[in-house]
Amino acid sequence: MKKTALLTCLLGLLGALPASAAELKDVFGKAVPIGQGRPTLVLYANKGTREELRQKASQFIYDVRDKKPIVVIHVDLRDVPGLFKGMARGEIRKSRDESLDAMKDLYRQKGEAPPPELESSLYLVADSKGEPHEAMGLEKGFDHVFAQVLGTSGQELARGAFSSAARQLSQAMTAAPTFASRQR
């Protein structure tokens, strides 16, 4: 009887816990591996920040390539009418392929082969209600990409407007311990 009551209490507590980052899914239904031994760059974007993201993200990711970061792009769909959200998700899927091609081209321009983990390092998440954006203080229709750097176990190391805080974000990313150094 005591074991049943204890089990019931534990299950109740687990149900009350917020969904963890490990349960986050991208637009392809794949789990996003935040806090699993690699640092993470989380970018908060919307349709109005697309060009800024295209211009700045590839070079930033290339500059911190030795850390092999996971890159998660939360796309805010709050300003997309409900009827068009499915179409927007399709566009997000296409933009993932375009982003990977751009990253591969950047590596080749620099005389390097694209790393094998590149394709398994980029996750695009369509946020219909914008909850992650609201949690960062971003109102519907925000003007600039916002970024967050998470350490190897998912703890926040830095955050700020992507363009203006790039140096701080890069320093936080490069200061994050690597998975191999944690196992020693």
N, C-alpha and C. Protein backbone atom coordinates (compact mmCIF):
# COMPACT_ATOMS: atom_id res chain seq x y z
N MET A 1 0.82 -1.19 0.00
CA MET A 1 0.00 0.00 0.00
C MET A 1 0.87 1.26 0.00
N LYS A 2 1.92 1.24 0.86
CA LYS A 2 2.81 2.41 0.92
C LYS A 2 3.53 2.60 -0.41
N LYS A 3 3.94 1.49 -1.04
CA LYS A 3 4.64 1.58 -2.32
C LYS A 3 3.71 2.16 -3.39
N THR A 4 2.47 1.76 -3.38
CA THR A 4 1.50 2.27 -4.35
C THR A 4 1.29 3.77 -4.16
N ALA A 5 1.16 4.19 -2.91
CA ALA A 5 0.97 5.62 -2.61
C ALA A 5 2.20 6.42 -3.04
N LEU A 6 3.40 5.87 -2.76
CA LEU A 6 4.63 6.55 -3.14
C LEU A 6 4.74 6.65 -4.66
N LEU A 7 4.43 5.57 -5.34
CA LEU A 7 4.48 5.57 -6.80
C LEU A 7 3.49 6.58 -7.38
N THR A 8 2.30 6.64 -6.81
CA THR A 8 1.28 7.59 -7.27
C THR A 8 1.76 9.02 -7.07
N CYS A 9 2.38 9.30 -5.93
CA CYS A 9 2.91 10.65 -5.67
C CYS A 9 4.01 11.01 -6.66
N LEU A 10 4.92 10.06 -6.91
CA LEU A 10 6.01 10.32 -7.85
C LEU A 10 5.48 10.58 -9.25
N LEU A 11 4.51 9.79 -9.68
CA LEU A 11 3.93 10.00 -11.00
C LEU A 11 3.23 11.35 -11.08
N GLY A 12 2.58 11.74 -10.00
CA GLY A 12 1.94 13.06 -9.96
C GLY A 12 2.96 14.18 -10.07
N LEU A 13 4.09 14.04 -9.39
CA LEU A 13 5.15 15.04 -9.46
C LEU A 13 5.73 15.12 -10.86
N LEU A 14 5.97 13.96 -11.45
CA LEU A 14 6.52 13.95 -12.81
C LEU A 14 5.56 14.61 -13.79
N GLY A 15 4.27 14.40 -13.60
CA GLY A 15 3.29 15.03 -14.48
C GLY A 15 3.25 16.53 -14.30
N ALA A 16 3.62 17.02 -13.12
CA ALA A 16 3.58 18.46 -12.84
C ALA A 16 4.83 19.18 -13.33
N LEU A 17 5.90 18.43 -13.62
CA LEU A 17 7.13 19.06 -14.07
C LEU A 17 6.95 19.63 -15.47
N PRO A 18 7.59 20.75 -15.75
CA PRO A 18 7.48 21.30 -17.10
C PRO A 18 8.18 20.39 -18.11
N ALA A 19 7.75 20.47 -19.35
CA ALA A 19 8.40 19.68 -20.40
C ALA A 19 9.85 20.10 -20.51
N SER A 20 10.73 19.14 -20.58
CA SER A 20 12.15 19.46 -20.65
C SER A 20 12.57 19.70 -22.09
N ALA A 21 13.75 20.29 -22.24
CA ALA A 21 14.28 20.56 -23.57
C ALA A 21 14.50 19.26 -24.33
N ALA A 22 14.73 18.16 -23.62
CA ALA A 22 14.95 16.88 -24.29
C ALA A 22 13.70 16.43 -25.04
N GLU A 23 12.52 16.95 -24.69
CA GLU A 23 11.28 16.57 -25.36
C GLU A 23 10.96 17.48 -26.54
N LEU A 24 11.78 18.48 -26.79
CA LEU A 24 11.58 19.41 -27.88
C LEU A 24 11.75 18.69 -29.22
N LYS A 25 10.84 18.93 -30.16
CA LYS A 25 10.89 18.30 -31.48
C LYS A 25 11.04 19.37 -32.55
N ASP A 26 11.79 19.04 -33.60
CA ASP A 26 11.95 19.98 -34.71
C ASP A 26 10.82 19.78 -35.72
N VAL A 27 10.88 20.49 -36.85
CA VAL A 27 9.81 20.42 -37.85
C VAL A 27 9.74 19.07 -38.56
N PHE A 28 10.73 18.22 -38.36
CA PHE A 28 10.72 16.88 -38.94
C PHE A 28 10.32 15.83 -37.90
N GLY A 29 10.02 16.28 -36.68
CA GLY A 29 9.62 15.36 -35.62
C GLY A 29 10.79 14.74 -34.88
N LYS A 30 12.00 15.21 -35.13
CA LYS A 30 13.19 14.68 -34.44
C LYS A 30 13.39 15.40 -33.10
N ALA A 31 13.79 14.63 -32.10
CA ALA A 31 14.07 15.21 -30.79
C ALA A 31 15.32 16.08 -30.88
N VAL A 32 15.28 17.21 -30.22
CA VAL A 32 16.41 18.14 -30.20
C VAL A 32 17.29 17.79 -28.99
N PRO A 33 18.57 17.45 -29.23
CA PRO A 33 19.43 16.96 -28.15
C PRO A 33 20.11 18.05 -27.32
N ILE A 34 19.34 18.90 -26.67
CA ILE A 34 19.92 19.95 -25.83
C ILE A 34 20.38 19.32 -24.52
N GLY A 35 21.57 19.72 -24.05
CA GLY A 35 22.07 19.26 -22.77
C GLY A 35 22.58 17.83 -22.78
N GLN A 36 23.01 17.37 -23.93
CA GLN A 36 23.49 16.00 -24.04
C GLN A 36 24.96 15.96 -24.44
N GLY A 37 25.75 16.85 -23.84
CA GLY A 37 27.20 16.80 -24.03
C GLY A 37 27.78 17.77 -25.03
N ARG A 38 26.95 18.50 -25.76
CA ARG A 38 27.44 19.49 -26.71
C ARG A 38 26.81 20.84 -26.38
N PRO A 39 27.57 21.92 -26.53
CA PRO A 39 26.96 23.23 -26.31
C PRO A 39 25.91 23.50 -27.38
N THR A 40 24.99 24.40 -27.07
CA THR A 40 23.89 24.69 -27.98
C THR A 40 23.76 26.19 -28.20
N LEU A 41 23.58 26.56 -29.44
CA LEU A 41 23.25 27.92 -29.80
C LEU A 41 21.77 27.91 -30.15
N VAL A 42 20.97 28.65 -29.40
CA VAL A 42 19.54 28.74 -29.67
C VAL A 42 19.27 30.12 -30.24
N LEU A 43 18.69 30.15 -31.43
CA LEU A 43 18.36 31.41 -32.10
C LEU A 43 16.85 31.55 -32.16
N TYR A 44 16.37 32.73 -31.81
CA TYR A 44 14.94 33.03 -31.83
C TYR A 44 14.70 33.97 -33.00
N ALA A 45 13.92 33.51 -33.98
CA ALA A 45 13.73 34.27 -35.21
C ALA A 45 12.25 34.29 -35.59
N ASN A 46 11.95 35.11 -36.58
CA ASN A 46 10.62 35.14 -37.18
C ASN A 46 10.79 35.50 -38.64
N LYS A 47 9.70 35.65 -39.37
CA LYS A 47 9.83 35.91 -40.80
C LYS A 47 10.52 37.25 -41.07
N GLY A 48 10.41 38.20 -40.16
CA GLY A 48 11.04 39.50 -40.34
C GLY A 48 12.54 39.51 -40.07
N THR A 49 13.05 38.48 -39.43
CA THR A 49 14.49 38.43 -39.10
C THR A 49 15.25 37.45 -40.00
N ARG A 50 14.58 36.93 -41.00
CA ARG A 50 15.18 35.91 -41.87
C ARG A 50 16.49 36.37 -42.51
N GLU A 51 16.51 37.57 -43.03
CA GLU A 51 17.72 38.06 -43.71
C GLU A 51 18.89 38.22 -42.73
N GLU A 52 18.61 38.75 -41.55
CA GLU A 52 19.68 38.88 -40.54
C GLU A 52 20.25 37.50 -40.20
N LEU A 53 19.39 36.54 -40.07
CA LEU A 53 19.81 35.17 -39.76
C LEU A 53 20.69 34.63 -40.88
N ARG A 54 20.28 34.82 -42.12
CA ARG A 54 21.07 34.35 -43.27
C ARG A 54 22.44 35.01 -43.33
N GLN A 55 22.50 36.29 -43.03
CA GLN A 55 23.76 37.03 -43.15
C GLN A 55 24.75 36.70 -42.04
N LYS A 56 24.29 36.41 -40.86
CA LYS A 56 25.20 36.32 -39.71
C LYS A 56 25.40 34.91 -39.13
N ALA A 57 24.41 34.06 -39.22
CA ALA A 57 24.49 32.78 -38.51
C ALA A 57 25.56 31.85 -39.03
N SER A 58 25.69 31.71 -40.34
CA SER A 58 26.67 30.77 -40.89
C SER A 58 28.09 31.09 -40.43
N GLN A 59 28.47 32.35 -40.51
CA GLN A 59 29.83 32.73 -40.11
C GLN A 59 30.03 32.50 -38.61
N PHE A 60 29.03 32.82 -37.80
CA PHE A 60 29.14 32.60 -36.36
C PHE A 60 29.34 31.12 -36.06
N ILE A 61 28.54 30.28 -36.69
CA ILE A 61 28.64 28.83 -36.46
C ILE A 61 29.99 28.32 -36.94
N TYR A 62 30.46 28.83 -38.06
CA TYR A 62 31.77 28.44 -38.55
C TYR A 62 32.87 28.83 -37.55
N ASP A 63 32.74 30.02 -36.98
CA ASP A 63 33.76 30.51 -36.04
C ASP A 63 33.85 29.67 -34.76
N VAL A 64 32.77 29.01 -34.37
CA VAL A 64 32.79 28.19 -33.15
C VAL A 64 32.74 26.69 -33.49
N ARG A 65 33.12 26.35 -34.71
CA ARG A 65 33.01 24.98 -35.21
C ARG A 65 33.76 23.95 -34.39
N ASP A 66 34.85 24.36 -33.73
CA ASP A 66 35.62 23.39 -32.94
C ASP A 66 34.83 22.88 -31.73
N LYS A 67 33.78 23.58 -31.33
CA LYS A 67 32.93 23.14 -30.21
C LYS A 67 31.83 22.19 -30.67
N LYS A 68 31.65 22.07 -32.00
CA LYS A 68 30.61 21.21 -32.57
C LYS A 68 29.24 21.47 -31.95
N PRO A 69 28.80 22.73 -32.00
CA PRO A 69 27.54 23.06 -31.32
C PRO A 69 26.30 22.50 -32.01
N ILE A 70 25.30 22.29 -31.21
CA ILE A 70 23.95 22.03 -31.71
C ILE A 70 23.38 23.42 -31.97
N VAL A 71 22.71 23.61 -33.09
CA VAL A 71 22.08 24.89 -33.40
C VAL A 71 20.58 24.66 -33.51
N VAL A 72 19.85 25.39 -32.69
CA VAL A 72 18.39 25.29 -32.67
C VAL A 72 17.84 26.65 -33.05
N ILE A 73 17.02 26.67 -34.08
CA ILE A 73 16.39 27.92 -34.49
C ILE A 73 14.89 27.80 -34.21
N HIS A 74 14.43 28.59 -33.24
CA HIS A 74 13.00 28.67 -32.92
C HIS A 74 12.41 29.72 -33.84
N VAL A 75 11.47 29.31 -34.68
CA VAL A 75 10.83 30.23 -35.60
C VAL A 75 9.45 30.58 -35.04
N ASP A 76 9.26 31.84 -34.75
CA ASP A 76 8.02 32.35 -34.18
C ASP A 76 6.97 32.49 -35.28
N LEU A 77 5.88 31.74 -35.14
CA LEU A 77 4.81 31.80 -36.14
C LEU A 77 3.59 32.55 -35.64
N ARG A 78 3.74 33.32 -34.57
CA ARG A 78 2.58 34.07 -34.03
C ARG A 78 2.00 35.05 -35.03
N ASP A 79 2.84 35.59 -35.91
CA ASP A 79 2.32 36.58 -36.86
C ASP A 79 1.93 35.95 -38.21
N VAL A 80 1.87 34.62 -38.25
CA VAL A 80 1.41 33.92 -39.45
C VAL A 80 -0.04 33.50 -39.21
N PRO A 81 -0.96 33.88 -40.09
CA PRO A 81 -2.36 33.47 -39.90
C PRO A 81 -2.49 31.95 -39.81
N GLY A 82 -3.41 31.49 -38.98
CA GLY A 82 -3.59 30.07 -38.72
C GLY A 82 -3.72 29.22 -39.97
N LEU A 83 -4.39 29.73 -40.98
CA LEU A 83 -4.59 29.01 -42.22
C LEU A 83 -3.28 28.72 -42.94
N PHE A 84 -2.26 29.54 -42.70
CA PHE A 84 -0.99 29.43 -43.42
C PHE A 84 0.14 28.80 -42.60
N LYS A 85 -0.14 28.38 -41.37
CA LYS A 85 0.92 27.83 -40.52
C LYS A 85 1.49 26.53 -41.08
N GLY A 86 0.66 25.71 -41.69
CA GLY A 86 1.15 24.48 -42.31
C GLY A 86 2.11 24.78 -43.45
N MET A 87 1.76 25.78 -44.25
CA MET A 87 2.63 26.19 -45.35
C MET A 87 3.94 26.76 -44.80
N ALA A 88 3.85 27.50 -43.71
CA ALA A 88 5.05 28.07 -43.09
C ALA A 88 5.98 26.96 -42.60
N ARG A 89 5.42 25.90 -42.03
CA ARG A 89 6.24 24.76 -41.59
C ARG A 89 6.96 24.14 -42.78
N GLY A 90 6.30 24.04 -43.93
CA GLY A 90 6.94 23.52 -45.14
C GLY A 90 8.09 24.41 -45.58
N GLU A 91 7.89 25.71 -45.48
CA GLU A 91 8.96 26.66 -45.83
C GLU A 91 10.15 26.52 -44.87
N ILE A 92 9.84 26.27 -43.61
CA ILE A 92 10.91 26.10 -42.62
C ILE A 92 11.72 24.85 -42.94
N ARG A 93 11.04 23.77 -43.35
CA ARG A 93 11.75 22.55 -43.74
C ARG A 93 12.69 22.83 -44.91
N LYS A 94 12.18 23.57 -45.92
CA LYS A 94 13.02 23.91 -47.08
C LYS A 94 14.19 24.78 -46.67
N SER A 95 13.96 25.73 -45.76
CA SER A 95 15.04 26.62 -45.37
C SER A 95 16.14 25.88 -44.61
N ARG A 96 15.81 24.77 -43.95
CA ARG A 96 16.84 23.96 -43.28
C ARG A 96 17.82 23.43 -44.33
N ASP A 97 17.29 22.90 -45.43
CA ASP A 97 18.16 22.38 -46.49
C ASP A 97 19.01 23.50 -47.09
N GLU A 98 18.40 24.67 -47.30
CA GLU A 98 19.14 25.81 -47.84
C GLU A 98 20.25 26.25 -46.87
N SER A 99 19.95 26.23 -45.58
CA SER A 99 20.94 26.62 -44.58
C SER A 99 22.10 25.64 -44.55
N LEU A 100 21.80 24.37 -44.64
CA LEU A 100 22.87 23.37 -44.66
C LEU A 100 23.74 23.52 -45.91
N ASP A 101 23.12 23.78 -47.05
CA ASP A 101 23.89 24.01 -48.28
C ASP A 101 24.79 25.24 -48.13
N ALA A 102 24.27 26.30 -47.53
CA ALA A 102 25.07 27.52 -47.33
C ALA A 102 26.25 27.24 -46.40
N MET A 103 26.02 26.45 -45.35
CA MET A 103 27.12 26.11 -44.43
C MET A 103 28.18 25.27 -45.14
N LYS A 104 27.75 24.30 -45.92
CA LYS A 104 28.70 23.47 -46.67
C LYS A 104 29.52 24.32 -47.62
N ASP A 105 28.86 25.26 -48.30
CA ASP A 105 29.57 26.18 -49.20
C ASP A 105 30.59 27.01 -48.44
N LEU A 106 30.23 27.48 -47.25
CA LEU A 106 31.15 28.28 -46.45
C LEU A 106 32.40 27.46 -46.08
N TYR A 107 32.21 26.24 -45.67
CA TYR A 107 33.36 25.37 -45.35
C TYR A 107 34.25 25.20 -46.58
N ARG A 108 33.65 24.95 -47.73
CA ARG A 108 34.43 24.75 -48.95
C ARG A 108 35.18 26.03 -49.34
N GLN A 109 34.53 27.20 -49.17
CA GLN A 109 35.20 28.48 -49.46
C GLN A 109 36.41 28.68 -48.57
N LYS A 110 36.35 28.14 -47.36
CA LYS A 110 37.46 28.28 -46.41
C LYS A 110 38.49 27.16 -46.61
N GLY A 111 38.27 26.31 -47.61
CA GLY A 111 39.22 25.24 -47.91
C GLY A 111 39.10 24.03 -46.99
N GLU A 112 37.95 23.84 -46.39
CA GLU A 112 37.73 22.72 -45.48
C GLU A 112 36.57 21.87 -45.96
N ALA A 113 36.61 20.62 -45.57
CA ALA A 113 35.48 19.74 -45.85
C ALA A 113 34.42 19.97 -44.77
N PRO A 114 33.15 19.99 -45.15
CA PRO A 114 32.11 20.13 -44.13
C PRO A 114 32.18 18.95 -43.15
N PRO A 115 32.01 19.22 -41.86
CA PRO A 115 32.11 18.14 -40.88
C PRO A 115 30.94 17.15 -41.02
N PRO A 116 31.17 15.89 -40.72
CA PRO A 116 30.10 14.90 -40.87
C PRO A 116 28.91 15.15 -39.95
N GLU A 117 29.11 15.80 -38.81
CA GLU A 117 28.00 16.04 -37.87
C GLU A 117 27.18 17.27 -38.22
N LEU A 118 27.52 17.96 -39.29
CA LEU A 118 26.83 19.19 -39.65
C LEU A 118 25.32 18.98 -39.80
N GLU A 119 24.92 17.97 -40.53
CA GLU A 119 23.48 17.75 -40.76
C GLU A 119 22.73 17.36 -39.51
N SER A 120 23.41 16.72 -38.58
CA SER A 120 22.73 16.33 -37.33
C SER A 120 22.89 17.38 -36.25
N SER A 121 23.32 18.58 -36.64
CA SER A 121 23.54 19.65 -35.67
C SER A 121 22.58 20.82 -35.83
N LEU A 122 21.72 20.79 -36.84
CA LEU A 122 20.82 21.91 -37.09
C LEU A 122 19.38 21.47 -36.92
N TYR A 123 18.65 22.17 -36.06
CA TYR A 123 17.26 21.85 -35.77
C TYR A 123 16.43 23.12 -35.88
N LEU A 124 15.36 23.07 -36.66
CA LEU A 124 14.45 24.19 -36.77
C LEU A 124 13.13 23.80 -36.11
N VAL A 125 12.69 24.64 -35.21
CA VAL A 125 11.48 24.38 -34.44
C VAL A 125 10.46 25.46 -34.77
N ALA A 126 9.29 25.05 -35.24
CA ALA A 126 8.21 25.99 -35.54
C ALA A 126 7.38 26.18 -34.28
N ASP A 127 7.31 27.40 -33.80
CA ASP A 127 6.58 27.71 -32.57
C ASP A 127 5.31 28.48 -32.91
N SER A 128 4.20 27.76 -33.02
CA SER A 128 2.93 28.37 -33.41
C SER A 128 2.44 29.43 -32.43
N LYS A 129 2.65 29.19 -31.16
CA LYS A 129 2.15 30.12 -30.14
C LYS A 129 3.24 31.04 -29.60
N GLY A 130 4.50 30.79 -29.96
CA GLY A 130 5.59 31.68 -29.57
C GLY A 130 5.98 31.65 -28.10
N GLU A 131 5.65 30.57 -27.38
CA GLU A 131 5.98 30.53 -25.95
C GLU A 131 7.47 30.70 -25.66
N PRO A 132 8.36 30.03 -26.41
CA PRO A 132 9.79 30.24 -26.12
C PRO A 132 10.22 31.70 -26.34
N HIS A 133 9.62 32.34 -27.32
CA HIS A 133 9.95 33.73 -27.61
C HIS A 133 9.45 34.64 -26.49
N GLU A 134 8.24 34.37 -26.02
CA GLU A 134 7.69 35.15 -24.91
C GLU A 134 8.55 34.97 -23.66
N ALA A 135 9.04 33.75 -23.43
CA ALA A 135 9.90 33.48 -22.27
C ALA A 135 11.19 34.30 -22.33
N MET A 136 11.63 34.65 -23.52
CA MET A 136 12.84 35.47 -23.70
C MET A 136 12.50 36.96 -23.71
N GLY A 137 11.21 37.29 -23.55
CA GLY A 137 10.80 38.69 -23.55
C GLY A 137 10.58 39.26 -24.94
N LEU A 138 10.45 38.41 -25.93
CA LEU A 138 10.28 38.87 -27.31
C LEU A 138 8.79 38.97 -27.64
N GLU A 139 8.36 40.15 -28.02
CA GLU A 139 6.97 40.35 -28.38
C GLU A 139 6.75 39.96 -29.83
N LYS A 140 5.53 39.69 -30.17
CA LYS A 140 5.15 39.34 -31.53
C LYS A 140 5.69 40.39 -32.50
N GLY A 141 6.35 39.94 -33.57
CA GLY A 141 6.88 40.85 -34.58
C GLY A 141 8.22 41.49 -34.21
N PHE A 142 8.98 40.89 -33.30
CA PHE A 142 10.27 41.47 -32.90
C PHE A 142 11.17 41.67 -34.12
N ASP A 143 12.14 42.61 -34.01
CA ASP A 143 12.91 43.06 -35.17
C ASP A 143 14.26 42.39 -35.39
N HIS A 144 14.84 41.77 -34.37
CA HIS A 144 16.19 41.22 -34.50
C HIS A 144 16.25 39.81 -33.92
N VAL A 145 17.14 39.01 -34.48
CA VAL A 145 17.36 37.66 -33.98
C VAL A 145 17.90 37.76 -32.56
N PHE A 146 17.37 36.95 -31.69
CA PHE A 146 17.82 36.89 -30.30
C PHE A 146 18.51 35.54 -30.13
N ALA A 147 19.57 35.50 -29.34
CA ALA A 147 20.34 34.26 -29.19
C ALA A 147 20.56 33.91 -27.73
N GLN A 148 20.75 32.64 -27.53
CA GLN A 148 21.04 32.10 -26.20
C GLN A 148 22.07 30.99 -26.39
N VAL A 149 23.09 30.97 -25.54
CA VAL A 149 24.09 29.91 -25.56
C VAL A 149 23.87 29.04 -24.34
N LEU A 150 23.73 27.74 -24.58
CA LEU A 150 23.55 26.78 -23.50
C LEU A 150 24.77 25.89 -23.41
N GLY A 151 25.18 25.57 -22.19
CA GLY A 151 26.33 24.71 -21.98
C GLY A 151 26.02 23.25 -22.30
N THR A 152 27.00 22.41 -22.09
CA THR A 152 26.88 21.00 -22.44
C THR A 152 25.80 20.26 -21.67
N SER A 153 25.41 20.77 -20.51
CA SER A 153 24.31 20.13 -19.78
C SER A 153 23.01 20.92 -19.85
N GLY A 154 22.96 21.91 -20.75
CA GLY A 154 21.73 22.65 -20.97
C GLY A 154 21.59 23.93 -20.17
N GLN A 155 22.57 24.26 -19.34
CA GLN A 155 22.50 25.49 -18.54
C GLN A 155 22.80 26.71 -19.41
N GLU A 156 22.11 27.81 -19.15
CA GLU A 156 22.33 29.03 -19.92
C GLU A 156 23.67 29.64 -19.56
N LEU A 157 24.45 30.00 -20.60
CA LEU A 157 25.74 30.64 -20.41
C LEU A 157 25.71 32.12 -20.80
N ALA A 158 24.89 32.44 -21.80
CA ALA A 158 24.80 33.83 -22.27
C ALA A 158 23.54 33.99 -23.10
N ARG A 159 23.10 35.26 -23.21
CA ARG A 159 21.97 35.58 -24.08
C ARG A 159 22.07 37.02 -24.50
N GLY A 160 21.45 37.33 -25.63
CA GLY A 160 21.43 38.71 -26.09
C GLY A 160 21.01 38.79 -27.55
N ALA A 161 20.87 40.02 -28.02
CA ALA A 161 20.57 40.24 -29.44
C ALA A 161 21.72 39.66 -30.25
N PHE A 162 21.41 38.84 -31.22
CA PHE A 162 22.43 38.07 -31.93
C PHE A 162 23.51 38.95 -32.55
N SER A 163 23.12 39.97 -33.27
CA SER A 163 24.12 40.81 -33.95
C SER A 163 24.98 41.60 -32.98
N SER A 164 24.38 42.23 -31.99
CA SER A 164 25.15 43.08 -31.10
C SER A 164 25.89 42.32 -30.00
N ALA A 165 25.44 41.12 -29.68
CA ALA A 165 26.08 40.33 -28.61
C ALA A 165 26.91 39.17 -29.16
N ALA A 166 27.22 39.19 -30.44
CA ALA A 166 27.92 38.07 -31.06
C ALA A 166 29.24 37.74 -30.36
N ARG A 167 29.99 38.76 -29.97
CA ARG A 167 31.28 38.51 -29.32
C ARG A 167 31.07 37.82 -27.97
N GLN A 168 30.14 38.31 -27.17
CA GLN A 168 29.83 37.72 -25.86
C GLN A 168 29.34 36.28 -26.04
N LEU A 169 28.48 36.06 -27.03
CA LEU A 169 27.95 34.72 -27.29
C LEU A 169 29.06 33.77 -27.72
N SER A 170 29.94 34.25 -28.58
CA SER A 170 31.07 33.44 -29.03
C SER A 170 32.00 33.08 -27.88
N GLN A 171 32.28 34.04 -27.02
CA GLN A 171 33.14 33.78 -25.87
C GLN A 171 32.50 32.75 -24.94
N ALA A 172 31.21 32.84 -24.73
CA ALA A 172 30.51 31.87 -23.89
C ALA A 172 30.56 30.49 -24.53
N MET A 173 30.39 30.43 -25.83
CA MET A 173 30.42 29.15 -26.54
C MET A 173 31.81 28.52 -26.46
N THR A 174 32.84 29.32 -26.68
CA THR A 174 34.19 28.75 -26.66
C THR A 174 34.67 28.42 -25.25
N ALA A 175 34.07 29.05 -24.24
CA ALA A 175 34.43 28.74 -22.85
C ALA A 175 33.73 27.49 -22.34
N ALA A 176 32.69 27.06 -23.04
CA ALA A 176 31.93 25.87 -22.61
C ALA A 176 32.83 24.64 -22.70
N PRO A 177 32.83 23.79 -21.66
CA PRO A 177 33.63 22.57 -21.74
C PRO A 177 33.10 21.65 -22.82
N THR A 178 34.00 20.91 -23.43
CA THR A 178 33.56 19.95 -24.45
C THR A 178 33.18 18.64 -23.77
N PHE A 179 32.46 17.80 -24.48
CA PHE A 179 32.03 16.51 -23.96
C PHE A 179 33.23 15.67 -23.56
N ALA A 180 34.28 15.66 -24.38
CA ALA A 180 35.47 14.85 -24.08
C ALA A 180 36.15 15.32 -22.80
N SER A 181 36.22 16.64 -22.57
CA SER A 181 36.90 17.14 -21.36
C SER A 181 36.09 16.84 -20.12
N ARG A 182 34.78 16.71 -20.25
CA ARG A 182 33.93 16.38 -19.09
C ARG A 182 34.10 14.93 -18.68
N GLN A 183 34.47 14.05 -19.60
CA GLN A 183 34.58 12.64 -19.29
C GLN A 183 35.91 12.27 -18.65
N ARG A 184 36.86 13.14 -18.66
CA ARG A 184 38.19 12.84 -18.11
C ARG A 184 38.18 12.79 -16.61
